[in-house]
RNA sequence: CGGAGCGUAGCGCAGCCUGGUAGCGCGCUGCGUUCGGGACGCAGAGGCCGAGGGUUCGAAUCCCUCCGCUCCGACCA
């Protein structure tokens, strides 16, 4: 392929709406263009990389004996009513009506469609296990699309679904997908690690996310260097060191005019934030509940939702706060309340605390949780932070940032029950199939590769997913001898199944060097009149500073050998 | 959904405060000189200044409404 005939414009300046490196490079290198927030066009080079990633995904899926299918993106909403997710996922779905006024949805994911499908197709245990997958455009009405392809309204996802006869078999299918994911990300040149994760709206028994470590990542990862425990911050647990009960003087009221937040209290009373009880009022399925956690901690709503087994969870409005506590927001406390109170584990036996008096402009001190409050249950409710103790080995843990590129779930029978997806076993009994589901954000993976592999000059593609393995810079496109050598090289390399991009533009050499670095093909070959005078061609790897000069007649051989070595490294 | 910022040529920006009919750099077209790490000169093309309304003799500039984009938050009792 020749640059002069390619729809490819590189940009010198960073686009003003891009924040993170990979997003800037995606646009500057001409891989993609924005149509609107969260909507992108893939340009020729970007699409080539997308195809290469898809090919790796397909290859590993097929090796794991998953079968490729393609389901409709447009789906009838009744399916979503049957699984109960029209309510839980509703706001995040694009909904529309057909001309008969039937409510439809653009698929954000396909558990419903696939379960409906397989419930009809699978009748016997002889057909199990069965795993299907597709690579398809998904639509999600994201609250806030962000960072280019990282969080888009329309994106390409590989989604796979496994169906098994038993929980044990389902574990095997899960493990097979898990292993395939490890290989896929490895082959894409990504350093991705699996972490324990929350199952969220998808539901199910357990799940792992595959995280690419990056400072710009949207997810927090809790990591224990001592034992290898790793989990999404949404899910991560911690161990609380045991506390002895201490004597505590009687409650005293203190005046705190207009002092509402923990921060204000800290400076007003000159105490540490951990000396306070943070009292939060939530509506769980429209019923008020009170949550208390230490003043220096943040509530983990995912954990709370799980503990309360609530479908819907939202913070209470001012009117509810007034009716529950008898005071306006800012002065709520757990003492004397008649609704259910859920306390974080770390408050067990806690004493000498300060909290709201449920009365305007007042707080109370010397609160003893056991003595003064009526806690319904102690649960693990807060977001784990750096320095908390590992639930496995009790060592201190760290927090890192990551980009979620893949997610595997063991679903159990959540969907097969809703859709009565049953099979007959060898005794003639009718049983629900056990499901798993497995997603890879293909477009997000593309940008994650850029995020993890770049320098100040541009992208450094791993050869397995580079738009082209090799770029040849023709420094003198008006020189017939140079053109002949370039053409010869192109033919030999393409004959060896290597893709080659030739910069044949009428530009000065400096421009070509800069653009080659920006686009980041792993191997750069320079052919110029000056080099040819010495019968020499220059070969350089994007990832290194070193140039190699080779005689013209050996060039193709050297390039092929280098490329093969690079491919091997990606596959190992 | 709440908060903040931005919207002027394909891209990056100035002009707005203090109203007088639009400018810079990159890119693009032509000619010439250059030619191994984003060259230079000359000559050009390209803009309903996000949209609508208002104030005014006159609006990119002041006022109102809307739309779009980006960031922060979804943490607060």
XYZ file of C-alpha atoms (C1' of nucleotides) in Angstrom:
649
model
C 0.000 0.000 0.000
C 1.205 3.474 -0.863
C 0.768 6.545 1.271
C 0.118 8.721 -1.775
C -3.016 6.640 -2.458
C -4.148 6.275 1.167
C -6.695 8.297 3.128
C -4.251 9.189 5.840
C -3.590 12.587 7.361
C -1.336 12.916 10.349
C -1.682 15.876 12.663
C 1.118 17.916 14.177
C -0.936 19.295 17.024
C -2.784 17.365 19.680
C -6.551 17.535 19.238
C -7.940 19.897 21.849
C -10.546 17.462 23.124
C -8.126 14.618 23.853
C -6.854 14.151 27.367
C -4.885 10.913 27.499
C -1.928 9.890 25.388
C -3.552 7.037 23.504
C -6.491 9.226 22.495
C -4.181 11.961 21.206
C -2.091 9.452 19.252
C -5.154 7.701 17.865
C -6.203 10.978 16.235
C -2.764 12.365 15.402
C -1.667 9.175 13.654
C -4.818 9.268 11.542
C -6.237 5.976 12.861
C -9.664 7.304 13.757
C -11.806 10.419 13.497
C -14.561 11.623 15.784
C -18.086 12.000 14.494
C -19.637 13.051 17.810
C -19.069 12.318 21.496
C -18.382 8.606 21.882
C -18.726 7.913 18.140
C -15.679 7.302 15.957
C -14.891 6.418 12.366
C -12.049 3.985 11.833
C -9.757 5.198 9.082
C -7.834 2.758 6.851
C -4.869 2.279 9.185
C -6.971 2.052 12.333
C -9.243 -0.474 10.708
C -6.282 -2.655 9.754
C -5.252 -2.871 13.393
C -8.834 -3.543 14.430
C -8.945 -6.433 11.953
C -5.687 -7.835 13.290
C -6.921 -7.786 16.862
C -10.180 -9.423 15.755
C -8.221 -12.114 13.925
C -6.267 -12.959 17.080
C -9.488 -13.084 19.080
C -11.115 -15.359 16.477
C -8.125 -17.633 16.362
C -8.066 -18.151 20.119
C -11.834 -18.500 20.372
C -11.827 -21.139 17.670
C -8.948 -22.957 19.341
C -11.005 -23.001 22.543
C -13.800 -24.639 20.498
C -16.107 -21.661 20.609
C -18.240 -21.300 17.494
C -18.705 -17.983 15.764
C -22.244 -16.753 15.138
C -23.721 -13.318 14.523
C -26.803 -12.105 16.360
C -28.898 -9.022 15.591
C -27.919 -5.765 17.225
C -31.576 -4.722 17.125
C -33.606 -6.617 19.688
C -37.221 -6.712 20.846
C -37.618 -5.287 24.334
C -39.752 -8.216 25.539
C -36.572 -10.248 25.838
C -35.263 -7.738 28.322
C -38.467 -7.777 30.300
C -38.179 -11.528 30.654
C -34.741 -11.347 32.244
C -35.751 -8.395 34.388
C -32.962 -6.266 33.011
C -35.133 -3.701 31.243
C -35.319 -2.140 34.686
C -31.704 -2.567 35.834
C -30.006 -1.775 32.550
C -32.796 0.348 31.097
C -31.279 3.825 31.290
C -28.080 2.597 29.698
C -29.838 1.180 26.657
C -30.701 2.868 23.402
C -34.394 2.275 22.885
C -36.507 2.934 19.836
C -39.815 1.958 18.295
C -40.515 0.326 14.986
C -43.390 1.495 12.778
C -45.793 -0.789 14.617
C -44.854 1.062 17.814
C -43.070 -2.017 19.137
C -40.343 -1.133 21.633
C -36.890 -2.257 20.496
C -33.406 -1.928 21.943
C -29.982 -1.658 20.370
C -28.116 -4.458 22.069
C -25.731 -3.393 24.820
C -24.931 -7.101 25.320
C -26.528 -10.383 24.270
C -27.270 -12.703 27.188
C -31.011 -12.514 26.470
C -30.775 -13.144 22.738
C -28.315 -15.997 23.066
C -30.206 -17.726 25.869
C -33.433 -17.516 23.893
C -31.578 -18.915 20.882
C -29.872 -21.794 22.649
C -32.970 -22.721 24.634
C -34.507 -23.662 21.291
C -31.457 -25.248 19.701
C -30.183 -27.354 22.595
C -32.337 -30.270 23.667
C -29.944 -32.954 24.812
C -26.900 -33.348 27.045
C -25.218 -34.771 23.937
C -25.079 -31.247 22.512
C -23.250 -29.889 25.558
C -20.958 -28.208 26.277
C -21.581 -25.467 23.740
C -19.835 -22.112 23.537
C -20.740 -19.496 20.924
C -19.252 -16.084 20.271
C -19.596 -13.085 18.012
C -17.657 -9.943 17.178
C -20.174 -7.180 16.856
C -21.027 -3.548 17.415
C -22.611 -2.829 20.784
C -24.555 0.240 21.813
C -24.572 1.756 25.267
C -25.973 5.094 26.274
C -23.010 5.871 28.497
C -23.480 8.549 31.130
C -20.190 9.994 30.114
C -18.325 8.800 27.041
C -14.653 9.393 27.615
C -11.103 9.143 26.350
C -11.812 8.343 22.710
C -12.485 4.662 22.201
C -12.058 3.844 25.875
C -15.668 4.550 26.744
C -17.769 5.029 23.634
C -21.490 4.899 22.901
C -20.893 2.494 20.057
C -18.028 0.028 20.227
C -16.961 -3.372 18.995
C -17.085 -6.243 21.407
C -16.327 -9.896 21.248
C -18.927 -11.600 23.395
C -18.962 -15.330 24.071
C -21.472 -17.464 25.955
C -20.955 -20.955 27.302
C -23.690 -23.485 28.066
C -23.026 -26.538 30.199
C -24.836 -29.426 31.796
C -23.481 -28.894 35.302
C -21.729 -26.389 37.555
C -18.525 -28.419 37.313
C -18.631 -28.449 33.525
C -19.347 -24.721 33.541
C -16.196 -24.204 35.594
C -14.235 -25.963 32.863
C -15.726 -23.750 30.170
C -14.944 -20.715 32.300
C -11.364 -21.816 32.725
C -10.994 -22.437 28.978
C -12.157 -18.898 28.188
C -10.014 -17.457 30.970
C -6.963 -19.160 29.470
C -7.872 -18.033 25.968
C -8.069 -14.449 27.257
C -4.613 -14.684 28.768
C -3.291 -15.779 25.354
C -5.239 -13.165 23.396
C -3.929 -10.219 25.371
C -0.475 -11.682 25.374
C -0.527 -11.999 21.586
C -1.740 -8.408 21.278
C 1.426 -7.394 23.102
C -0.521 -6.272 26.146
C 0.475 -6.653 29.738
C -2.970 -7.555 31.084
C -3.672 -9.228 34.405
C -6.792 -10.923 35.694
C -8.360 -9.511 38.863
C -11.414 -10.503 40.875
C -14.387 -8.375 39.935
C -17.915 -7.372 40.784
C -20.608 -9.000 38.659
C -22.672 -5.805 38.436
C -25.768 -5.735 36.243
C -24.740 -8.888 34.373
C -25.153 -10.888 37.561
C -23.888 -14.382 38.275
C -21.656 -16.090 40.758
C -18.172 -14.741 40.202
C -16.064 -13.004 37.646
C -12.617 -11.827 36.645
C -11.653 -8.709 34.772
C -8.580 -8.486 32.585
C -6.857 -5.237 33.395
C -4.174 -3.376 31.484
C -2.203 -1.411 34.029
C -2.153 2.280 33.104
C -2.242 5.482 35.129
C -5.052 6.741 32.923
C -7.198 3.669 33.652
C -10.724 4.261 34.906
C -10.672 1.401 37.400
C -8.875 1.079 40.695
C -7.182 -2.256 41.294
C -6.381 -3.463 44.768
C -3.184 -5.428 44.709
C -1.413 -7.511 47.340
C 2.249 -7.929 46.473
C 2.667 -10.553 49.201
C 0.164 -13.203 48.082
C -0.960 -12.106 44.619
C -4.524 -11.216 45.577
C -5.840 -8.704 43.051
C -9.340 -7.296 42.751
C -11.250 -4.404 41.312
C -11.728 -1.724 43.941
C -15.488 -2.153 43.476
C -15.172 -5.714 44.672
C -12.058 -5.776 46.871
C -12.384 -6.958 50.430
C -10.243 -6.296 53.474
C -9.561 -7.683 56.929
C -10.164 -5.493 59.990
C -7.740 -5.851 62.869
C -9.641 -6.808 66.056
C -10.450 -3.953 68.441
C -10.862 -4.117 72.216
C -13.951 -2.402 73.606
C -13.044 0.742 75.508
C -14.795 2.718 78.199
C -16.657 5.683 76.835
C -18.119 8.680 78.681
C -21.771 9.630 78.246
C -22.969 11.345 75.089
C -22.628 15.106 74.996
C -24.156 17.496 72.524
C -21.962 20.053 70.783
C -23.063 23.084 68.831
C -21.935 23.088 65.214
C -23.733 25.966 63.526
C -23.800 25.423 59.772
C -21.076 22.767 59.948
C -22.299 19.996 57.684
C -19.523 18.086 56.015
C -16.797 15.928 57.503
C -14.205 18.345 56.113
C -15.856 21.282 57.854
C -16.102 19.308 61.100
C -12.424 18.375 60.924
C -11.369 22.013 60.822
C -14.081 23.226 63.226
C -13.444 20.648 65.963
C -9.763 20.040 65.173
C -10.164 16.248 65.104
C -9.067 13.629 62.616
C -11.718 12.572 60.111
C -11.589 9.035 61.496
C -13.052 10.362 64.777
C -16.415 10.862 63.035
C -19.187 8.550 61.939
C -20.327 9.306 58.420
C -24.073 8.713 58.294
C -25.554 8.113 54.856
C -29.213 7.670 54.035
C -30.125 5.597 51.003
C -33.269 4.401 49.343
C -32.987 0.701 48.601
C -35.887 -0.293 46.368
C -37.557 2.881 47.688
C -37.138 1.873 51.362
C -34.929 4.145 53.497
C -31.858 2.589 55.129
C -29.097 4.190 57.142
C -25.449 3.394 56.497
C -22.702 4.304 58.910
C -19.003 4.199 58.122
C -15.893 5.864 59.565
C -15.567 9.550 58.659
C -12.364 8.994 56.700
C -13.883 6.274 54.522
C -15.915 6.119 51.328
C -18.934 3.888 50.907
C -18.745 1.194 48.247
C -22.206 1.246 46.689
C -21.594 -2.053 44.894
C -21.015 -3.798 48.198
C -24.040 -2.107 49.728
C -26.238 -3.175 46.846
C -25.074 -6.752 47.296
C -25.581 -6.699 51.058
C -29.091 -5.272 50.773
C -29.878 -7.417 47.721
C -31.462 -4.297 46.275
C -32.422 -3.901 42.639
C -32.373 -0.153 42.836
C -30.178 1.918 45.106
C -30.057 5.694 45.300
C -29.160 8.355 47.805
C -32.132 9.685 49.712
C -33.579 13.063 48.776
C -33.819 15.921 51.294
C -37.428 15.124 52.211
C -36.581 11.529 53.104
C -33.589 12.648 55.148
C -35.828 15.033 57.069
C -38.438 12.378 57.756
C -35.904 9.716 58.757
C -33.663 11.870 60.949
C -35.831 14.841 61.818
C -33.089 17.164 60.634
C -31.804 18.576 57.390
C -28.875 16.985 55.581
C -25.576 17.505 57.373
C -26.706 16.630 60.884
C -27.724 13.002 60.553
C -26.460 10.431 63.057
C -27.323 6.821 63.902
C -28.387 7.441 67.517
C -32.116 7.059 68.142
C -33.168 6.214 64.584
C -35.921 3.733 63.920
C -34.928 2.547 60.422
C -32.502 -0.272 59.704
C -28.852 0.655 60.249
C -26.025 -1.081 58.443
C -22.557 -0.421 59.827
C -19.158 -1.051 58.359
C -17.226 -3.855 60.059
C -14.597 -1.409 61.224
C -17.150 0.268 63.523
C -17.632 -2.885 65.604
C -16.791 -2.010 69.251
C -15.895 1.523 68.170
C -16.156 4.214 70.847
C -15.637 7.938 71.433
C -17.036 8.903 68.061
C -18.609 12.139 66.890
C -21.700 12.192 64.724
C -24.770 14.247 63.811
C -27.384 14.859 66.528
C -30.365 14.590 64.150
C -31.013 18.198 65.068
C -30.092 21.330 63.161
C -26.648 22.803 63.913
C -25.734 20.084 66.429
C -23.506 17.053 66.662
C -22.914 14.650 69.543
C -19.660 13.224 70.890
C -18.685 10.173 72.991
C -20.784 7.839 70.908
C -20.275 4.145 71.688
C -21.642 2.124 68.798
C -22.659 -0.920 70.886
C -24.147 1.127 73.705
C -25.806 3.954 71.812
C -27.002 2.602 68.476
C -29.152 -0.225 67.243
C -27.136 -1.647 64.354
C -29.007 -4.195 62.230
C -25.861 -5.754 60.804
C -22.129 -5.185 60.460
C -20.909 -5.641 56.909
C -17.931 -4.866 54.709
C -19.175 -1.614 53.171
C -16.291 0.707 52.351
C -13.999 1.115 49.378
C -10.661 -0.514 50.078
C -7.779 1.941 50.006
C -4.016 1.673 50.019
C -2.699 0.270 53.285
C -5.762 -1.861 54.076
C -5.068 -5.460 55.006
C -5.301 -8.273 52.463
C -8.266 -10.611 53.052
C -6.038 -13.605 52.223
C -2.740 -12.920 53.939
C -3.346 -9.791 56.071
C -0.448 -7.900 54.477
C -0.887 -4.264 53.457
C -2.252 -3.782 49.946
C -1.644 -1.191 47.217
C -3.927 0.566 44.732
C -3.116 0.663 41.022
C -5.037 1.939 38.002
C -6.186 -0.232 35.135
C -8.127 -0.359 31.865
C -10.671 -3.176 31.732
C -10.164 -4.901 28.368
C -11.913 -8.175 29.132
C -14.369 -9.627 31.605
C -15.342 -13.250 32.233
C -18.396 -14.229 34.293
C -19.687 -17.443 35.708
C -23.398 -16.757 35.419
C -24.913 -19.940 36.789
C -28.593 -20.288 35.902
C -29.729 -16.659 36.193
C -30.675 -16.439 32.510
C -31.443 -20.061 31.756
C -34.063 -19.979 34.524
C -35.655 -16.829 33.155
C -35.777 -18.314 29.652
C -36.414 -21.903 30.698
C -33.384 -22.986 28.732
C -33.407 -26.681 29.576
C -31.935 -29.909 28.248
C -32.582 -33.591 28.938
C -29.846 -35.487 30.773
C -29.017 -39.159 30.296
C -31.721 -40.120 32.796
C -34.352 -38.203 30.874
C -34.565 -35.398 33.443
C -35.145 -31.827 32.288
C -32.493 -29.471 33.734
C -31.462 -25.851 33.281
C -28.204 -25.262 31.487
C -25.418 -23.498 33.375
C -24.085 -20.402 31.673
C -20.977 -18.295 31.475
C -20.375 -15.107 29.525
C -17.167 -13.543 28.347
C -16.479 -10.146 26.804
C -13.546 -8.386 25.184
C -13.718 -4.736 24.226
C -12.015 -4.994 20.856
C -11.933 -1.262 20.146
C -10.896 -0.533 23.704
C -8.148 -3.133 23.434
C -6.826 -1.272 20.397
C -6.505 1.945 22.340
C -5.134 0.124 25.380
C -2.265 -1.150 23.224
C -1.449 2.436 22.266
C -1.762 3.583 25.867
C 0.695 0.954 26.991
C 3.099 1.254 24.089
C 4.191 4.719 23.011
C 6.905 7.310 23.454
C 7.234 11.047 22.872
C 7.443 10.512 19.109
C 4.378 8.313 18.692
C 2.997 4.817 18.799
C 5.173 1.692 19.108
C 2.986 -1.098 17.722
C 3.607 -4.709 18.615
C 4.081 -6.411 15.248
C 1.048 -8.661 15.804
C -1.420 -5.753 15.673
C 0.484 -3.048 13.777
C -1.421 -1.600 10.797
C 1.609 -2.690 8.777
C 4.550 -4.769 9.924
C 6.921 -2.729 7.794
C 7.053 0.804 6.503
C 9.420 1.623 3.670
C 10.475 5.244 3.348
C 11.227 6.079 -0.251
C 13.348 9.176 0.232
C 13.677 9.951 -3.480
C 10.463 9.061 -5.299
C 11.695 10.819 -8.446
C 14.764 8.594 -8.687
C 14.124 5.500 -10.844
C 16.820 3.431 -9.211
C 15.368 4.089 -5.755
C 11.875 3.262 -6.998
C 13.072 -0.014 -8.468
C 14.697 -1.089 -5.236
C 11.553 -0.144 -3.244
C 9.307 -2.049 -5.662
C 11.539 -5.101 -5.506
C 11.567 -5.063 -1.714
C 7.815 -4.666 -1.574
C 7.290 -7.687 -3.790
C 9.651 -9.907 -1.859
C 8.203 -8.935 1.510
C 4.568 -9.302 0.411
C 5.436 -12.693 -1.054
C 6.459 -13.638 2.484
C 3.061 -12.540 3.816
C 4.406 -9.374 5.375
C 2.343 -6.232 4.974
C 4.230 -3.235 3.731
C 3.390 0.453 3.728
C 5.407 2.639 1.395
C 5.833 6.343 2.031
C 6.164 7.507 -1.568
C 5.026 11.070 -0.928
C 6.854 14.019 -2.339
C 7.982 15.149 1.088
C 11.289 15.995 2.624
C 12.975 13.150 4.512
C 12.445 14.786 7.905
C 8.687 14.760 7.427
C 8.742 11.073 6.559
C 10.860 10.157 9.565
C 8.561 12.050 11.908
C 5.436 10.486 10.445
C 6.941 6.995 10.517
C 7.653 7.411 14.237
C 4.150 8.737 14.866
C 2.390 5.891 13.086
C 4.760 3.444 14.716
C 5.101 0.423 12.445
C 7.566 -1.903 14.160
C 10.077 -2.068 11.287
C 11.249 0.912 9.282
C 13.207 0.517 6.085
C 14.836 3.565 4.487
C 15.740 3.559 0.810
C 17.402 6.696 -0.543
C 19.727 7.720 -3.355
C 22.461 8.485 -0.852
C 22.334 5.003 0.651
C 22.140 3.277 -2.696
C 25.423 4.930 -3.751
C 27.033 2.694 -1.135
C 24.690 -0.184 -2.063
C 23.127 0.235 1.366
C 19.633 0.177 2.874
C 18.816 1.152 6.454
C 16.708 -0.985 8.772
C 15.465 0.267 12.134
C 13.114 -1.086 14.770
C 10.624 1.449 16.094
C 11.320 0.272 19.624
C 15.049 0.902 19.505
C 17.369 3.748 18.651
C 19.722 1.605 16.632
C 20.015 1.701 12.825
C 21.456 -1.146 10.793
C 22.870 -0.719 7.295
C 22.575 -3.761 5.033
C 23.627 -4.340 1.413
C 20.733 -4.035 -1.025
C 20.730 -7.689 -2.020
C 20.532 -8.855 1.615
C 17.887 -6.382 2.729
C 14.795 -8.509 2.123
C 16.302 -11.493 3.895
C 17.302 -9.428 6.949
C 13.898 -7.771 7.180
C 12.053 -11.079 6.905
C 14.215 -12.609 9.579
C 13.733 -9.652 11.927
C 9.970 -9.693 11.376
C 9.777 -13.389 12.089
C 11.670 -12.949 15.335
C 9.294 -10.186 16.346
C 6.233 -12.303 15.566
C 7.666 -15.151 17.587
C 8.153 -12.897 20.584
C 4.480 -11.840 20.368
C 3.301 -15.434 20.308
C 5.448 -16.780 23.098
C -28.031 14.117 36.425
C -25.003 18.150 39.237
C -20.507 21.449 38.805
C -16.654 23.851 35.666
C -14.591 25.179 30.981
C -14.824 25.637 25.787
C -17.250 26.494 20.724
C -13.784 31.807 15.414
C -10.844 28.215 8.139
C -9.473 20.917 7.782
C -6.252 21.095 12.702
C -4.152 24.203 16.860
C -5.162 29.134 18.500
C -5.522 34.986 18.940
C -9.342 38.765 18.650
C -14.282 39.497 22.880
C -12.913 42.908 28.686
C -13.180 48.595 26.075
C -18.909 46.929 19.669
C -16.873 49.719 13.725
C -17.689 44.113 9.444
C -11.867 38.715 10.997
C -6.323 37.440 11.993
C -1.828 34.019 13.231
C 0.664 29.073 12.908
C 0.126 24.241 10.722
C -2.233 21.955 6.606
C -4.069 22.811 1.335
C -3.129 24.947 -4.314
C 0.583 27.192 -7.902
C 5.710 28.779 -9.028
C 10.833 28.905 -7.571
C 14.970 27.566 -4.351
C 15.882 23.419 -1.142
C 16.164 17.913 0.030
C 18.698 11.943 5.593
C 14.912 14.082 11.435
C 8.447 18.262 10.826
C 12.795 23.852 5.016
C 12.339 28.817 2.825
C 10.451 32.774 -0.496
C 6.507 34.668 -3.499
C 1.431 34.227 -5.012
C -3.378 32.035 -3.746
C -7.942 29.227 -2.106
C -10.656 28.503 2.189
C -14.866 31.449 7.477
C -23.753 32.385 7.756
C -17.189 33.715 14.185
C -22.091 26.656 17.137
C -27.746 28.032 16.379
C -31.802 31.320 17.382
C -33.494 35.737 19.511
C -32.565 40.648 21.770
C -29.875 45.582 22.586
C -27.562 49.023 18.954
C -26.914 53.284 13.370
C -23.604 48.962 13.665
C -22.496 42.558 17.229
C -17.362 37.367 16.728
C -17.385 41.110 20.748
C -22.886 43.070 25.216
C -27.686 40.328 27.053
C -31.151 35.938 26.875
C -32.389 30.934 25.213
C -30.947 26.539 23.016
C -27.396 23.020 20.992
C -22.669 20.649 20.841
C -17.842 19.300 22.881
C -14.405 18.448 27.049
C -13.180 17.882 32.120
C -14.568 16.932 37.368
C -18.219 14.526 40.432
C -21.619 11.065 41.034
C -18.599 11.046 48.185
C -22.675 13.266 50.876
C -25.465 13.674 55.342
